[in-house]
Amino acid sequence: MTDKPSIDFGSAAAPRAAASGPKLRPGKGLDVGTANLLSAVQDYQDNVIIKVQRNAFIDIEQNDFTRNMLTKMGVQYVILNNKMIVIGDPAFDLANIYNRETRRPMADGMLSPKEADALPIEKLLIDRLLGPPVVQNEVVYYSVPADPIDFEMNVVYHKGIFNDLLRKLGYQAKDILEGHCIVFSELDEDDFTGIGISCGGGMFNICVSYKTLPALSFATARGGDWIDRNVAKVLGIKASRATALKEKGVDLRNPRTREEQAIDLYYRELIRYTLSEIKTRFETSENMPQFPEPIDIVFAGGTSKIGGFIDVVRDEFSRMQFPIPIKEIRRADDPLTSCARGALVAAAADPENPEDY
């Protein structure tokens, strides 16, 4: 395996180049998700610019016909170890067309140990997403999961790999807990005090914060992929097909088909499980801050985008005796981009980030 694959691009995929358009402030946020990669930057008019790339790829037969077809379609691909690989969103579309599973550089919230091509593909995806630094030693904060409580996994290797990857791309890389990103993005009006929950594809990440400082952080090894795998199993379909069904527009308040009922069932189980684990941590953890006022619980992440999500959360929450007063349970206005925005907040506030160029 090499971390420098030979690269060909379709007609709509230009090689990496310096960003054009408005002048950007130094500092970037990067959401390293199992299902999606997102970057967040800010210009000097304080507009936040988000880029999204599905964190997936698929290998296809390498021949002149396929190469010409992809070039005409403007689809980005790479030649890696004598294989033609389509990356990002087109890979997901092709997987559904050919009834195949996409390959994932990441699994369960971390770099996949089962994918030999994971690192070079991830490097390419992130390079295309971030572009070059706008200034020397530009700071990028990248999200990392907390240690999961229900799965034997250590984030040290994952964290180190992405730190090295970003450093080789010219950035000063700093990690930030995924749940902490949600706090920075969504709880500014509450003095960054409350509970931020990132509902990802591989994990749910929870951060209990008091005045910006994480008092408790943990993850559960169940996320959107857990739903997809279980739905696929009971329906006898591919997991990528279950993902497509879920993203098509299901409303958990009104499942209309057998497929939607299966999605609803596993969503409710995942929400119930997550809330129960948060309750248990509050009851058993030492040195938990005493919150003087009721706090908010804010959900974000792609898995929370489904219709009726927050209604189901509130319904399940009402059935339990939570150990502290909760003011409001809500979802981020833009749940998919919340983590990247929170990482950007951290980067912009970092004293080591250059102020101008």
Coordinates of C-alpha atoms in Angstrom, one line a residue:
M1 CA 0.0 0.0 0.0
T2 CA 1.2 3.5 -0.7
D3 CA -0.1 6.8 0.7
K4 CA 0.6 8.5 -2.6
P5 CA -1.9 7.0 -5.1
S6 CA -1.7 8.0 -8.7
I7 CA -4.7 10.3 -9.3
D8 CA -6.9 10.9 -12.3
F9 CA -9.8 13.4 -12.3
G10 CA -13.0 13.6 -14.2
S11 CA -13.6 16.8 -16.2
A12 CA -15.5 18.4 -13.3
A13 CA -12.9 17.6 -10.7
A14 CA -10.0 20.0 -10.9
P15 CA -6.7 19.2 -9.1
R16 CA -6.1 20.7 -5.7
A17 CA -5.6 24.4 -5.8
A18 CA -5.6 27.5 -3.6
A19 CA -9.1 28.6 -2.7
S20 CA -10.7 31.2 -4.9
G21 CA -13.5 33.5 -4.0
P22 CA -13.7 35.6 -0.8
K23 CA -10.6 36.0 1.3
L24 CA -10.7 33.5 4.2
R25 CA -9.7 34.0 7.8
P26 CA -7.0 31.6 9.0
G27 CA -8.4 28.7 11.0
K28 CA -10.5 25.7 9.8
G29 CA -12.8 23.2 11.4
L30 CA -12.9 19.6 10.3
D31 CA -15.6 17.1 11.2
V32 CA -14.1 13.6 10.7
G33 CA -17.2 11.5 10.6
T34 CA -17.7 7.9 9.7
A35 CA -20.4 8.8 7.1
N36 CA -19.4 12.3 6.1
L37 CA -16.4 14.7 6.2
L38 CA -17.1 18.4 6.6
S39 CA -14.9 21.4 6.6
A40 CA -15.8 24.9 7.9
V41 CA -14.0 28.2 7.2
Q42 CA -15.0 31.8 7.7
D43 CA -14.4 34.8 5.4
Y44 CA -13.8 38.4 6.5
Q45 CA -17.5 39.2 6.2
D46 CA -18.1 36.5 8.9
N47 CA -19.8 34.1 6.5
V48 CA -19.2 30.5 7.4
I49 CA -18.5 28.3 4.3
I50 CA -19.2 24.6 4.6
K51 CA -18.0 21.8 2.4
V52 CA -19.3 18.3 2.6
Q53 CA -17.9 15.0 1.2
R54 CA -19.4 11.6 1.8
N55 CA -16.7 9.5 3.5
A56 CA -16.9 6.5 1.2
F57 CA -15.5 4.9 -1.9
I58 CA -16.1 2.0 -4.2
D59 CA -13.7 0.1 -6.5
I60 CA -14.9 -0.6 -10.1
E61 CA -13.4 -2.4 -13.1
Q62 CA -10.6 -0.5 -14.7
N63 CA -11.0 -0.2 -18.5
D64 CA -11.2 2.5 -21.2
F65 CA -15.0 2.4 -21.3
T66 CA -15.4 3.0 -17.5
R67 CA -12.7 5.7 -17.5
N68 CA -14.3 7.6 -20.4
M69 CA -17.8 7.3 -18.8
L70 CA -16.5 8.7 -15.5
T71 CA -14.6 11.5 -17.2
K72 CA -17.7 12.5 -19.2
M73 CA -19.8 12.5 -16.0
G74 CA -17.2 14.6 -14.2
V75 CA -16.8 12.0 -11.5
Q76 CA -13.6 12.1 -9.4
Y77 CA -11.7 8.8 -9.2
V78 CA -8.2 7.5 -8.3
I79 CA -6.1 4.7 -9.5
L80 CA -4.8 2.9 -6.4
N81 CA -2.9 -0.4 -6.4
N82 CA -4.1 -1.0 -10.0
K83 CA -7.8 -0.5 -9.0
M84 CA -10.1 2.3 -10.2
I85 CA -11.8 3.8 -7.2
V86 CA -14.6 6.3 -7.1
I87 CA -14.7 8.4 -4.0
G88 CA -17.2 10.6 -2.1
D89 CA -20.8 11.1 -3.0
P90 CA -20.6 9.4 -6.5
A91 CA -19.4 6.2 -4.8
F92 CA -22.6 6.1 -2.8
D93 CA -24.7 6.6 -5.9
L94 CA -22.9 3.9 -7.8
A95 CA -23.2 1.4 -4.9
N96 CA -27.0 1.8 -5.0
I97 CA -27.1 1.5 -8.8
Y98 CA -25.0 -1.7 -8.8
N99 CA -26.6 -3.1 -5.5
R100 CA -23.2 -3.1 -3.8
E101 CA -21.9 -1.8 -0.5
T102 CA -19.7 1.2 -0.4
R103 CA -16.3 0.8 1.2
R104 CA -15.6 3.0 4.2
P105 CA -12.2 4.5 5.2
M106 CA -13.7 4.7 8.7
A107 CA -15.8 2.3 10.8
D108 CA -17.4 2.8 14.2
G109 CA -16.1 6.4 14.4
M110 CA -12.4 5.5 13.7
L111 CA -10.1 4.7 10.9
S112 CA -11.1 1.2 9.7
P113 CA -8.5 -1.5 10.5
K114 CA -10.1 -3.7 7.8
E115 CA -9.6 -1.4 4.9
A116 CA -6.1 -1.5 3.5
D117 CA -6.8 1.5 1.3
A118 CA -8.3 3.6 4.1
L119 CA -5.4 5.9 4.8
P120 CA -4.6 7.0 1.2
I121 CA -8.2 7.5 0.4
E122 CA -8.8 9.5 3.6
K123 CA -5.8 11.7 2.8
L124 CA -7.1 12.4 -0.7
L125 CA -10.6 13.2 0.6
I126 CA -9.4 15.6 3.3
D127 CA -6.9 17.2 1.0
R128 CA -9.6 17.9 -1.6
L129 CA -12.0 19.2 1.2
L130 CA -9.6 21.6 3.0
G131 CA -7.4 22.8 0.2
P132 CA -4.0 24.2 1.0
P133 CA -3.4 26.4 4.2
V134 CA -4.2 30.1 3.6
V135 CA -1.2 31.0 5.8
Q136 CA 1.8 29.1 7.3
N137 CA 1.0 27.2 10.4
E138 CA -2.8 27.6 9.9
V139 CA -4.6 25.9 12.7
V140 CA -7.2 23.2 11.9
Y141 CA -9.2 21.6 14.7
Y142 CA -10.4 18.1 13.8
S143 CA -13.0 16.1 15.7
V144 CA -12.2 12.9 17.5
P145 CA -14.5 10.5 19.4
A146 CA -14.4 10.1 23.1
D147 CA -13.5 6.6 24.4
P148 CA -16.6 4.4 24.0
I149 CA -18.1 2.9 27.1
D150 CA -19.5 -0.2 25.4
F151 CA -16.7 -1.2 23.0
E152 CA -13.0 -2.0 23.6
M153 CA -11.4 0.8 21.5
N154 CA -8.7 3.3 22.1
V155 CA -8.6 6.6 20.1
V156 CA -4.8 7.2 20.5
Y157 CA -3.9 5.6 17.1
H158 CA -6.8 7.3 15.3
K159 CA -5.9 10.7 16.8
G160 CA -2.3 10.3 15.9
I161 CA -2.9 9.2 12.3
F162 CA -5.1 12.2 11.5
N163 CA -2.7 14.6 13.3
D164 CA 0.1 13.3 11.1
L165 CA -2.1 13.4 7.9
L166 CA -3.1 17.1 8.5
R167 CA 0.5 18.1 9.4
K168 CA 1.7 16.6 6.1
L169 CA -0.9 18.7 4.3
G170 CA 0.7 21.8 5.9
Y171 CA -1.6 22.4 8.8
Q172 CA -1.1 22.8 12.6
A173 CA -3.5 20.1 13.7
K174 CA -5.3 20.0 17.0
D175 CA -7.9 17.5 18.1
I176 CA -11.2 18.3 19.8
L177 CA -13.8 16.0 21.2
E178 CA -16.8 15.6 18.9
G179 CA -19.4 16.3 21.6
H180 CA -17.4 19.3 22.7
C181 CA -17.8 20.7 19.1
I182 CA -21.5 20.6 19.6
V183 CA -21.2 22.6 22.8
F184 CA -19.1 25.3 21.1
S185 CA -21.5 25.4 18.1
E186 CA -24.9 25.4 19.9
L187 CA -24.5 26.5 23.5
D188 CA -22.9 29.9 23.2
E189 CA -26.0 31.7 24.6
D190 CA -25.8 29.4 27.6
D191 CA -22.2 30.2 28.5
F192 CA -21.2 26.9 26.8
T193 CA -22.9 25.0 29.6
G194 CA -25.1 22.0 28.9
I195 CA -25.0 18.6 27.1
G196 CA -23.9 18.3 23.5
I197 CA -24.6 15.1 21.7
S198 CA -23.2 14.3 18.3
C199 CA -25.3 11.6 16.5
G200 CA -22.9 10.2 14.0
G201 CA -22.8 7.2 11.7
G202 CA -20.3 5.2 13.8
M203 CA -21.0 6.5 17.3
F204 CA -23.0 8.8 19.5
N205 CA -20.6 11.2 21.3
I206 CA -21.7 12.9 24.5
C207 CA -20.1 15.9 26.2
V208 CA -21.3 17.5 29.5
S209 CA -19.8 20.9 29.6
Y210 CA -19.6 23.6 32.3
K211 CA -18.5 27.1 31.1
T212 CA -16.7 25.7 28.1
L213 CA -14.9 22.9 30.0
P214 CA -15.9 19.3 29.4
A215 CA -16.8 17.7 32.7
L216 CA -17.8 14.4 31.3
S217 CA -17.2 12.9 27.8
F218 CA -18.0 9.5 26.5
A219 CA -19.2 7.7 23.4
T220 CA -21.4 4.8 22.6
A221 CA -20.6 2.4 19.8
R222 CA -24.1 2.7 18.3
G223 CA -24.9 5.2 15.6
G224 CA -26.6 5.6 12.2
D225 CA -24.7 2.6 10.8
W226 CA -26.0 0.4 13.7
I227 CA -29.5 1.3 12.5
D228 CA -28.7 0.6 8.9
R229 CA -27.1 -2.7 9.6
N230 CA -30.1 -3.9 11.7
V231 CA -32.7 -2.6 9.2
A232 CA -30.8 -4.3 6.4
K233 CA -30.7 -7.5 8.3
V234 CA -34.4 -7.7 9.1
L235 CA -35.4 -6.5 5.6
G236 CA -32.9 -8.6 3.7
I237 CA -31.3 -5.7 1.8
K238 CA -27.9 -4.1 1.6
A239 CA -26.9 -1.6 4.3
S240 CA -26.3 1.1 1.7
R241 CA -29.9 0.6 0.5
A242 CA -31.1 1.0 4.1
T243 CA -29.1 4.2 4.3
A244 CA -30.8 5.5 1.2
L245 CA -34.3 4.6 2.6
K246 CA -33.5 6.5 5.8
E247 CA -32.3 9.6 4.0
K248 CA -35.2 9.6 1.5
G249 CA -37.5 11.4 4.0
V250 CA -38.8 9.1 6.7
D251 CA -40.8 10.6 9.6
L252 CA -40.5 8.7 12.9
R253 CA -43.8 10.2 14.0
N254 CA -45.6 8.5 11.1
P255 CA -44.0 5.4 9.6
R256 CA -46.0 4.3 6.6
T257 CA -44.3 1.2 5.2
R258 CA -42.6 -2.0 6.6
E259 CA -39.3 -0.4 5.8
E260 CA -40.1 2.8 7.7
Q261 CA -41.4 0.8 10.6
A262 CA -38.1 -1.0 10.9
I263 CA -36.2 2.3 10.8
D264 CA -38.5 3.7 13.5
L265 CA -38.0 0.7 15.7
Y266 CA -34.2 0.9 15.7
Y267 CA -34.1 4.7 16.0
R268 CA -36.2 4.4 19.2
E269 CA -34.0 1.7 20.6
L270 CA -30.9 3.8 19.9
I271 CA -32.3 6.9 21.5
R272 CA -33.5 4.9 24.5
Y273 CA -30.1 3.3 24.9
T274 CA -28.3 6.7 24.6
L275 CA -30.4 8.5 27.2
S276 CA -30.1 5.6 29.6
E277 CA -26.3 5.6 29.4
I278 CA -26.2 9.4 30.0
K279 CA -28.4 9.0 33.0
T280 CA -26.2 6.2 34.4
R281 CA -23.1 8.3 33.9
F282 CA -24.6 11.2 35.8
E283 CA -25.5 8.9 38.6
T284 CA -22.2 7.1 38.9
S285 CA -19.5 9.7 37.9
E286 CA -17.5 11.5 40.4
N287 CA -16.7 15.3 40.4
M288 CA -19.7 16.1 38.3
P289 CA -20.4 19.9 38.5
Q290 CA -23.4 21.2 40.3
F291 CA -25.4 23.0 37.7
P292 CA -27.1 26.1 39.4
E293 CA -29.7 26.3 36.7
P294 CA -31.5 23.7 34.4
I295 CA -29.5 23.0 31.3
D296 CA -30.2 22.2 27.7
I297 CA -29.5 19.0 25.8
V298 CA -28.7 19.7 22.2
F299 CA -28.5 17.0 19.5
A300 CA -26.7 17.3 16.2
G301 CA -25.1 15.1 13.6
G302 CA -26.4 13.5 10.4
T303 CA -28.2 10.7 12.3
S304 CA -30.4 13.3 14.0
K305 CA -31.7 14.8 10.7
I306 CA -34.5 12.3 10.3
G307 CA -38.1 13.6 10.7
G308 CA -39.6 13.4 14.1
F309 CA -36.2 12.7 15.8
I310 CA -36.5 15.3 18.6
D311 CA -40.1 14.3 19.3
V312 CA -39.0 10.7 19.9
V313 CA -36.2 11.9 22.1
R314 CA -38.6 14.0 24.2
D315 CA -41.0 11.1 24.4
E316 CA -38.3 8.6 25.6
F317 CA -36.9 11.2 28.0
S318 CA -40.3 11.8 29.7
R319 CA -40.3 8.1 30.6
M320 CA -37.2 8.3 32.8
Q321 CA -36.2 10.1 36.0
F322 CA -33.2 12.2 35.0
P323 CA -30.9 13.1 37.9
I324 CA -30.7 16.9 37.0
P325 CA -33.2 19.5 35.8
I326 CA -33.3 19.9 32.0
K327 CA -34.5 23.2 30.6
E328 CA -34.9 22.2 26.9
I329 CA -34.2 19.3 24.6
R330 CA -33.6 20.5 21.1
R331 CA -31.9 19.8 17.8
A332 CA -29.3 22.1 16.2
D333 CA -30.7 24.3 13.4
D334 CA -28.3 22.7 11.0
P335 CA -27.4 19.3 12.6
L336 CA -25.2 18.1 9.8
T337 CA -22.8 21.0 10.0
S338 CA -22.8 21.7 13.7
C339 CA -19.7 19.7 14.6
A340 CA -17.6 21.4 11.8
R341 CA -18.8 24.8 13.0
G342 CA -17.9 24.0 16.6
A343 CA -14.4 22.9 15.5
L344 CA -14.1 26.2 13.6
V345 CA -15.1 28.2 16.8
A346 CA -12.2 26.4 18.6
A347 CA -9.8 27.2 15.7
A348 CA -10.7 30.8 15.5
A349 CA -10.2 31.3 19.2
D350 CA -6.9 29.5 19.4
P351 CA -4.1 32.0 20.2
E352 CA -1.6 30.0 18.0
N353 CA -3.8 30.6 14.9
P354 CA -2.3 33.4 12.8
E355 CA -4.7 36.4 12.9
D356 CA -4.2 37.6 9.3
Y357 CA -2.1 37.2 6.1

